[in-house]
Amino acid sequence: MTDGHLFNNISLGGRGGTNPGQLKVHAGGILWKKQGGGKAVEVHKGDVLGVTWMKIPRTNQLGIRVKDGLYYKFIGFRDQDVTSLTNFFRNSFGIIPEEKQLSVSGQNWGEVDLNGNMLTFMVNSKQAFEVSLADVSQTQLQGRNDVILEFHVDDTTGANEKDSLMEISFHIPNSNTQFVGDENHPPAQVFQKKIMSMADVGPGAEDAVVTFEGIQILTPRGRYSVELHLSFLRLQGQANDFKIQYSSVVRLFLLPRSNQPHTFVVVSLDPPIRKGQTLYPHIVLQFETDYVVQSELTLSEELLNTKYKDKLDSTYKGFIHEVFTLILRGLSGAKVTKPGKFRSSQDGYAVKSSLKAEDGVLYPLEKSFFFLPKPPTLILHEEIDYVEFERHAAGGSNMHYFDLLIRLKTEQEHLFRNIQRNEYHNLFDFISMKKLKIMNLGGVQTAEGVAAVLQNEDDDAVDPHLERIKNEAGGDESDEEDEDFVADKDDGGSPTDDSDDEDSDASESGGEKERPAKKESKKEASSKASSSKKRSKDVDDGGSKKRKQKKKKDPNAPKRAMSGFMFFSKIERENLKKTNPGISFTEVGRVLGDRWKKMTVEEKEPFEAKAREDKKRWKDEVSGYKNPQPMNIDSGNESDSA
């Protein structure tokens, strides 16, 4: 590349382990992105102070030192990469990379090099190890010659490792010439004070820039005092104390709650904090929306006019969630995401739903979906394979709610249940605008294509569930339900409970579970219905008869392609019935679905191969079919609706 170099499988090293990703070194600077999304490191060319190379076991390590004292280690370069990048740094950055050697002698007697916020231990002019002083929580002087550095336990730096660095002890003899002291201040004490001045420890560093007392945090749950320091934030609770480096903060989310007196502020982390064996990649703070605060920052005029110029003010007054977000953004440099164009039927920014039996709200954002508060689930649009609007899990007779399935490219699925039917149009239009694929009746198509199919009443492929949602969303009943939904401001309310009530009502009036009684209930209801409703039902009945006649006229219509799961089920269903006599149809589907999810990509491949062949067969047959399906429409109008 003439404008830069791109490398895959480059890991970002640190005390919390290594994260693989992609590194791009270009004329403007350095950009590293974690594999699968999440953490990203971007360094401008003008902020680079030094570049180092080190040969480590089986590969090479690139070190980048930047102006704010941070030091990044990128691992995974070949020998030929070292040569090409050295020339690129020399020509484009005007920096000659320095070569360092790694000490493998195992000796523990050497010298200490303090540079920026890094402590490097040197043995015979070779590097034995290095640690970031930003991770130091406390220093202790034992006797006259020993200095102990303690590191934080429950912070982001140890989240990805089973074993974490907790303590290092240094012995500094009185004969040391690097940290010269006197009778009252031996070299060990001079060394300790030097560490305290460079790390975030000591009386001066313990003074927070600003503190927010008694903040309710939903994950990890509890009330904490949130202290914002110069290089880290601290959550101090009765049972837990977390210290989080700003370098671990990926993004901030400011998400108001519609018709609720609270606002979410989410701090996304990579790596996450750890509490016991549980990892928390998102800190979900809940603020009272109308609570006004006035905060003065404990910052010197020099820092406000230099490092934090145009980033922070000396005082803030406003709503607590806005003040907190502004200050944290100024200190950490993290970007803030707010709701975009999506609006719910209540003119809010989210729709009420549930995930994994937990009630919450789903925020459709410009580049992601975010479910809150528990479990906080962030789904980037670029990670999505397709979405699918499904019938409510409680049964087809319950049309007051529907479910939204989001399947990722990694084959992981998230099912958001109990979404009110009047939110269908809002979600469908939003997903269509974002050009996300929508699964309809087993076929993956663009959102515009599915919308065209749904609008054509003569198509066999029309999903009656979606049609009924579209029709009923505009009815009078939905307005009454909206009012009930607005009035229900209790966080403990569950849409699942509402759906149970609707199930009982539907069974009395004749739902899908009681098909023989369905015709009678329709006749009884027709005597009470208005004339306009009678006409609409007649049209529906006529439409269904027309579709049946169409099937008789076209017996040679192409058979739809089967998915890999369908091929798998076709083979395994009979085996399952033989080994489990008397098993119900529903249970068979559940067991087969669980087995399919647990299968590896290699195990699924034979079935996926059959699905690809069947899909090719279907496309060939459709292309030769004399009676084109309504979904094969001219896409000229699709761009207008997008």
Tab-separated table of N, CA, C and O in Angstrom, residues 232-300:
chain	number	residue	atom	x	y	z
A	232	PHE	N	-9.461	8.166	35.606
A	232	PHE	CA	-10.310	7.016	35.884
A	232	PHE	C	-11.565	7.453	36.610
A	232	PHE	O	-11.643	8.565	37.151
A	233	LEU	N	-12.577	6.574	36.614
A	233	LEU	CA	-13.769	6.798	37.422
A	233	LEU	C	-13.861	5.679	38.445
A	233	LEU	O	-13.435	4.547	38.184
A	234	ARG	N	-14.393	5.989	39.594
A	234	ARG	CA	-14.481	5.011	40.685
A	234	ARG	C	-15.928	4.890	41.140
A	234	ARG	O	-16.619	5.892	41.338
A	235	LEU	N	-16.379	3.651	41.293
A	235	LEU	CA	-17.696	3.366	41.842
A	235	LEU	C	-17.491	2.820	43.246
A	235	LEU	O	-16.957	1.717	43.419
A	236	GLN	N	-17.896	3.573	44.236
A	236	GLN	CA	-17.731	3.152	45.624
A	236	GLN	C	-19.091	2.837	46.218
A	236	GLN	O	-19.931	3.704	46.403
A	237	GLY	N	-19.290	1.529	46.510
A	237	GLY	CA	-20.522	1.080	47.139
A	237	GLY	C	-20.237	0.452	48.485
A	237	GLY	O	-19.084	0.368	48.927
A	238	GLN	N	-21.269	-0.016	49.136
A	238	GLN	CA	-21.091	-0.634	50.445
A	238	GLN	C	-20.344	-1.955	50.359
A	238	GLN	O	-19.557	-2.291	51.241
A	239	ALA	N	-20.567	-2.703	49.275
A	239	ALA	CA	-19.938	-4.020	49.163
A	239	ALA	C	-18.855	-4.084	48.098
A	239	ALA	O	-18.013	-4.979	48.136
A	240	ASN	N	-18.851	-3.155	47.136
A	240	ASN	CA	-17.910	-3.236	46.022
A	240	ASN	C	-17.277	-1.879	45.749
A	240	ASN	O	-17.873	-0.827	46.023
A	241	ASP	N	-16.069	-1.936	45.214
A	241	ASP	CA	-15.329	-0.738	44.839
A	241	ASP	C	-14.664	-1.018	43.495
A	241	ASP	O	-13.801	-1.884	43.384
A	242	PHE	N	-15.079	-0.291	42.454
A	242	PHE	CA	-14.527	-0.495	41.122
A	242	PHE	C	-13.742	0.740	40.701
A	242	PHE	O	-14.205	1.871	40.864
A	243	LYS	N	-12.576	0.510	40.147
A	243	LYS	CA	-11.793	1.576	39.522
A	243	LYS	C	-11.690	1.264	38.037
A	243	LYS	O	-11.247	0.179	37.652
A	244	ILE	N	-12.112	2.198	37.200
A	244	ILE	CA	-12.207	1.950	35.761
A	244	ILE	C	-11.402	3.004	35.015
A	244	ILE	O	-11.685	4.206	35.115
A	245	GLN	N	-10.393	2.567	34.285
A	245	GLN	CA	-9.585	3.486	33.491
A	245	GLN	C	-10.420	4.059	32.340
A	245	GLN	O	-11.217	3.347	31.717
A	246	TYR	N	-10.215	5.335	32.047
A	246	TYR	CA	-10.932	5.942	30.924
A	246	TYR	C	-10.551	5.274	29.596
A	246	TYR	O	-11.330	5.300	28.637
A	247	SER	N	-9.366	4.689	29.531
A	247	SER	CA	-8.956	3.996	28.310
A	247	SER	C	-9.829	2.775	28.036
A	247	SER	O	-9.848	2.261	26.916
A	248	SER	N	-10.564	2.299	29.047
A	248	SER	CA	-11.462	1.154	28.867
A	248	SER	C	-12.867	1.577	28.456
A	248	SER	O	-13.691	0.723	28.119
A	249	VAL	N	-13.159	2.869	28.488
A	249	VAL	CA	-14.493	3.365	28.137
A	249	VAL	C	-14.595	3.453	26.621
A	249	VAL	O	-13.883	4.217	25.972
A	250	VAL	N	-15.481	2.640	26.046
A	250	VAL	CA	-15.648	2.601	24.595
A	250	VAL	C	-16.599	3.694	24.123
A	250	VAL	O	-16.316	4.417	23.173
A	251	ARG	N	-17.738	3.845	24.802
A	251	ARG	CA	-18.758	4.810	24.367
A	251	ARG	C	-19.729	5.083	25.504
A	251	ARG	O	-19.892	4.262	26.412
A	252	LEU	N	-20.362	6.247	25.449
A	252	LEU	CA	-21.396	6.625	26.405
A	252	LEU	C	-22.744	6.680	25.680
A	252	LEU	O	-22.814	7.113	24.524
A	253	PHE	N	-23.794	6.245	26.356
A	253	PHE	CA	-25.149	6.296	25.796
A	253	PHE	C	-26.030	7.108	26.739
A	253	PHE	O	-26.085	6.820	27.946
A	254	LEU	N	-26.695	8.120	26.217
A	254	LEU	CA	-27.639	8.940	26.972
A	254	LEU	C	-29.027	8.651	26.418
A	254	LEU	O	-29.389	9.112	25.328
A	255	LEU	N	-29.838	7.884	27.159
A	255	LEU	CA	-31.093	7.349	26.642
A	255	LEU	C	-32.246	7.689	27.577
A	255	LEU	O	-32.432	7.049	28.616
A	256	PRO	N	-33.040	8.703	27.239
A	256	PRO	CA	-34.222	9.041	28.046
A	256	PRO	C	-35.274	7.940	27.961
A	256	PRO	O	-35.366	7.211	26.970
A	257	ARG	N	-36.092	7.842	29.016
A	257	ARG	CA	-37.183	6.870	29.050
A	257	ARG	C	-38.509	7.602	28.863
A	257	ARG	O	-38.833	8.524	29.620
A	258	SER	N	-39.268	7.185	27.870
A	258	SER	CA	-40.545	7.823	27.593
A	258	SER	C	-41.543	7.520	28.702
A	258	SER	O	-41.672	6.373	29.150
A	259	ASN	N	-42.255	8.563	29.151
A	259	ASN	CA	-43.298	8.436	30.173
A	259	ASN	C	-42.776	7.840	31.478
A	259	ASN	O	-43.511	7.192	32.213
A	260	GLN	N	-41.487	8.018	31.734
A	260	GLN	CA	-40.878	7.534	32.967
A	260	GLN	C	-40.055	8.670	33.583
A	260	GLN	O	-39.501	9.506	32.863
A	261	PRO	N	-39.944	8.716	34.906
A	261	PRO	CA	-39.199	9.815	35.544
A	261	PRO	C	-37.699	9.573	35.596
A	261	PRO	O	-37.005	10.202	36.386
A	262	HIS	N	-37.198	8.639	34.779
A	262	HIS	CA	-35.783	8.312	34.834
A	262	HIS	C	-35.138	8.377	33.450
A	262	HIS	O	-35.824	8.265	32.431
A	263	THR	N	-33.813	8.540	33.455
A	263	THR	CA	-33.017	8.538	32.231
A	263	THR	C	-31.831	7.605	32.427
A	263	THR	O	-31.170	7.635	33.463
A	264	PHE	N	-31.568	6.773	31.406
A	264	PHE	CA	-30.424	5.865	31.452
A	264	PHE	C	-29.175	6.574	30.936
A	264	PHE	O	-29.221	7.263	29.913
A	265	VAL	N	-28.063	6.374	31.631
A	265	VAL	CA	-26.744	6.706	31.101
A	265	VAL	C	-25.929	5.420	31.165
A	265	VAL	O	-25.758	4.838	32.237
A	266	VAL	N	-25.463	4.950	30.016
A	266	VAL	CA	-24.741	3.682	29.941
A	266	VAL	C	-23.285	3.953	29.587
A	266	VAL	O	-23.000	4.683	28.629
A	267	VAL	N	-22.379	3.379	30.368
A	267	VAL	CA	-20.948	3.456	30.100
A	267	VAL	C	-20.519	2.088	29.586
A	267	VAL	O	-20.500	1.111	30.335
A	268	SER	N	-20.199	1.998	28.292
A	268	SER	CA	-19.786	0.727	27.694
A	268	SER	C	-18.282	0.553	27.831
A	268	SER	O	-17.516	1.492	27.542
A	269	LEU	N	-17.874	-0.639	28.256
A	269	LEU	CA	-16.470	-0.908	28.577
A	269	LEU	C	-15.920	-2.047	27.736
A	269	LEU	O	-16.619	-2.981	27.388
A	270	ASP	N	-14.637	-1.958	27.449
A	270	ASP	CA	-13.907	-3.057	26.831
A	270	ASP	C	-12.436	-2.914	27.221
A	270	ASP	O	-11.780	-1.988	26.779
A	271	PRO	N	-11.919	-3.799	28.066
A	271	PRO	CA	-12.576	-4.972	28.636
A	271	PRO	C	-13.568	-4.598	29.733
A	271	PRO	O	-13.509	-3.490	30.270
A	272	PRO	N	-14.475	-5.529	30.093
A	272	PRO	CA	-15.502	-5.233	31.102
A	272	PRO	C	-14.951	-5.326	32.515
A	272	PRO	O	-13.855	-5.833	32.743
A	273	ILE	N	-15.713	-4.808	33.483
A	273	ILE	CA	-15.363	-5.015	34.881
A	273	ILE	C	-15.856	-6.381	35.306
A	273	ILE	O	-16.723	-6.970	34.670
A	274	ARG	N	-15.284	-6.862	36.394
A	274	ARG	CA	-15.619	-8.205	36.858
A	274	ARG	C	-16.008	-8.170	38.326
A	274	ARG	O	-15.358	-7.521	39.137
A	275	LYS	N	-17.074	-8.885	38.635
A	275	LYS	CA	-17.505	-9.060	40.021
A	275	LYS	C	-17.673	-10.550	40.246
A	275	LYS	O	-18.629	-11.158	39.774
A	276	GLY	N	-16.722	-11.143	40.949
A	276	GLY	CA	-16.709	-12.590	41.066
A	276	GLY	C	-16.424	-13.204	39.712
A	276	GLY	O	-15.419	-12.907	39.075
A	277	GLN	N	-17.333	-14.057	39.237
A	277	GLN	CA	-17.201	-14.677	37.924
A	277	GLN	C	-18.077	-13.997	36.865
A	277	GLN	O	-18.150	-14.471	35.735
A	278	THR	N	-18.730	-12.905	37.236
A	278	THR	CA	-19.634	-12.211	36.314
A	278	THR	C	-18.942	-11.008	35.707
A	278	THR	O	-18.329	-10.205	36.418
A	279	LEU	N	-19.036	-10.882	34.384
A	279	LEU	CA	-18.467	-9.747	33.671
A	279	LEU	C	-19.570	-8.739	33.347
A	279	LEU	O	-20.680	-9.110	32.996
A	280	TYR	N	-19.237	-7.461	33.455
A	280	TYR	CA	-20.191	-6.390	33.177
A	280	TYR	C	-19.609	-5.468	32.101
A	280	TYR	O	-18.844	-4.545	32.403
A	281	PRO	N	-19.971	-5.702	30.825
A	281	PRO	CA	-19.463	-4.832	29.760
A	281	PRO	C	-20.169	-3.481	29.693
A	281	PRO	O	-19.695	-2.581	29.002
A	282	HIS	N	-21.302	-3.349	30.391
A	282	HIS	CA	-22.046	-2.078	30.384
A	282	HIS	C	-22.407	-1.701	31.819
A	282	HIS	O	-22.964	-2.519	32.552
A	283	ILE	N	-22.086	-0.473	32.196
A	283	ILE	CA	-22.532	0.064	33.479
A	283	ILE	C	-23.783	0.890	33.204
A	283	ILE	O	-23.735	1.880	32.463
A	284	VAL	N	-24.906	0.482	33.763
A	284	VAL	CA	-26.188	1.154	33.512
A	284	VAL	C	-26.538	2.005	34.724
A	284	VAL	O	-26.878	1.477	35.791
A	285	LEU	N	-26.434	3.320	34.582
A	285	LEU	CA	-26.780	4.253	35.643
A	285	LEU	C	-28.172	4.814	35.375
A	285	LEU	O	-28.537	5.090	34.225
A	286	GLN	N	-28.937	5.007	36.436
A	286	GLN	CA	-30.294	5.537	36.305
A	286	GLN	C	-30.406	6.824	37.097
A	286	GLN	O	-30.222	6.840	38.313
A	287	PHE	N	-30.708	7.918	36.402
A	287	PHE	CA	-30.822	9.237	37.027
A	287	PHE	C	-32.273	9.704	37.001
A	287	PHE	O	-33.037	9.337	36.092
A	288	GLU	N	-32.628	10.522	37.979
A	288	GLU	CA	-33.940	11.173	37.951
A	288	GLU	C	-33.905	12.271	36.892
A	288	GLU	O	-33.075	13.180	36.953
A	289	THR	N	-34.810	12.175	35.947
A	289	THR	CA	-34.759	13.040	34.768
A	289	THR	C	-34.835	14.529	35.118
A	289	THR	O	-34.125	15.355	34.535
A	290	ASP	N	-35.685	14.898	36.071
A	290	ASP	CA	-35.926	16.309	36.365
A	290	ASP	C	-35.056	16.850	37.496
A	290	ASP	O	-35.262	17.981	37.950
A	291	TYR	N	-34.088	16.067	37.973
A	291	TYR	CA	-33.256	16.499	39.100
A	291	TYR	C	-32.148	17.426	38.591
A	291	TYR	O	-31.363	17.063	37.716
A	292	VAL	N	-32.093	18.644	39.132
A	292	VAL	CA	-31.128	19.657	38.696
A	292	VAL	C	-29.991	19.754	39.720
A	292	VAL	O	-30.232	19.747	40.930
A	293	VAL	N	-28.748	19.789	39.216
A	293	VAL	CA	-27.576	19.899	40.088
A	293	VAL	C	-26.692	21.040	39.602
A	293	VAL	O	-26.772	21.475	38.454
A	294	GLN	N	-25.843	21.510	40.503
A	294	GLN	CA	-24.799	22.475	40.168
A	294	GLN	C	-23.477	21.930	40.700
A	294	GLN	O	-23.343	21.655	41.886
A	295	SER	N	-22.513	21.737	39.805
A	295	SER	CA	-21.254	21.098	40.167
A	295	SER	C	-20.080	21.995	39.802
A	295	SER	O	-20.056	22.592	38.716
A	296	GLU	N	-19.113	22.086	40.718
A	296	GLU	CA	-17.859	22.796	40.463
A	296	GLU	C	-16.736	21.774	40.379
A	296	GLU	O	-16.607	20.907	41.243
A	297	LEU	N	-15.918	21.885	39.352
A	297	LEU	CA	-14.848	20.928	39.139
A	297	LEU	C	-13.606	21.322	39.928
A	297	LEU	O	-13.226	22.492	39.963
A	298	THR	N	-12.995	20.322	40.541
A	298	THR	CA	-11.741	20.542	41.270
A	298	THR	C	-10.599	20.405	40.282
A	298	THR	O	-9.878	19.400	40.235
A	299	LEU	N	-10.433	21.428	39.466
A	299	LEU	CA	-9.380	21.453	38.452
A	299	LEU	C	-8.676	22.800	38.495
A	299	LEU	O	-9.314	23.845	38.687
A	300	SER	N	-7.378	22.778	38.307
A	300	SER	CA	-6.612	24.021	38.291
A	300	SER	C	-6.894	24.788	37.004
A	300	SER	O	-7.286	24.215	35.986
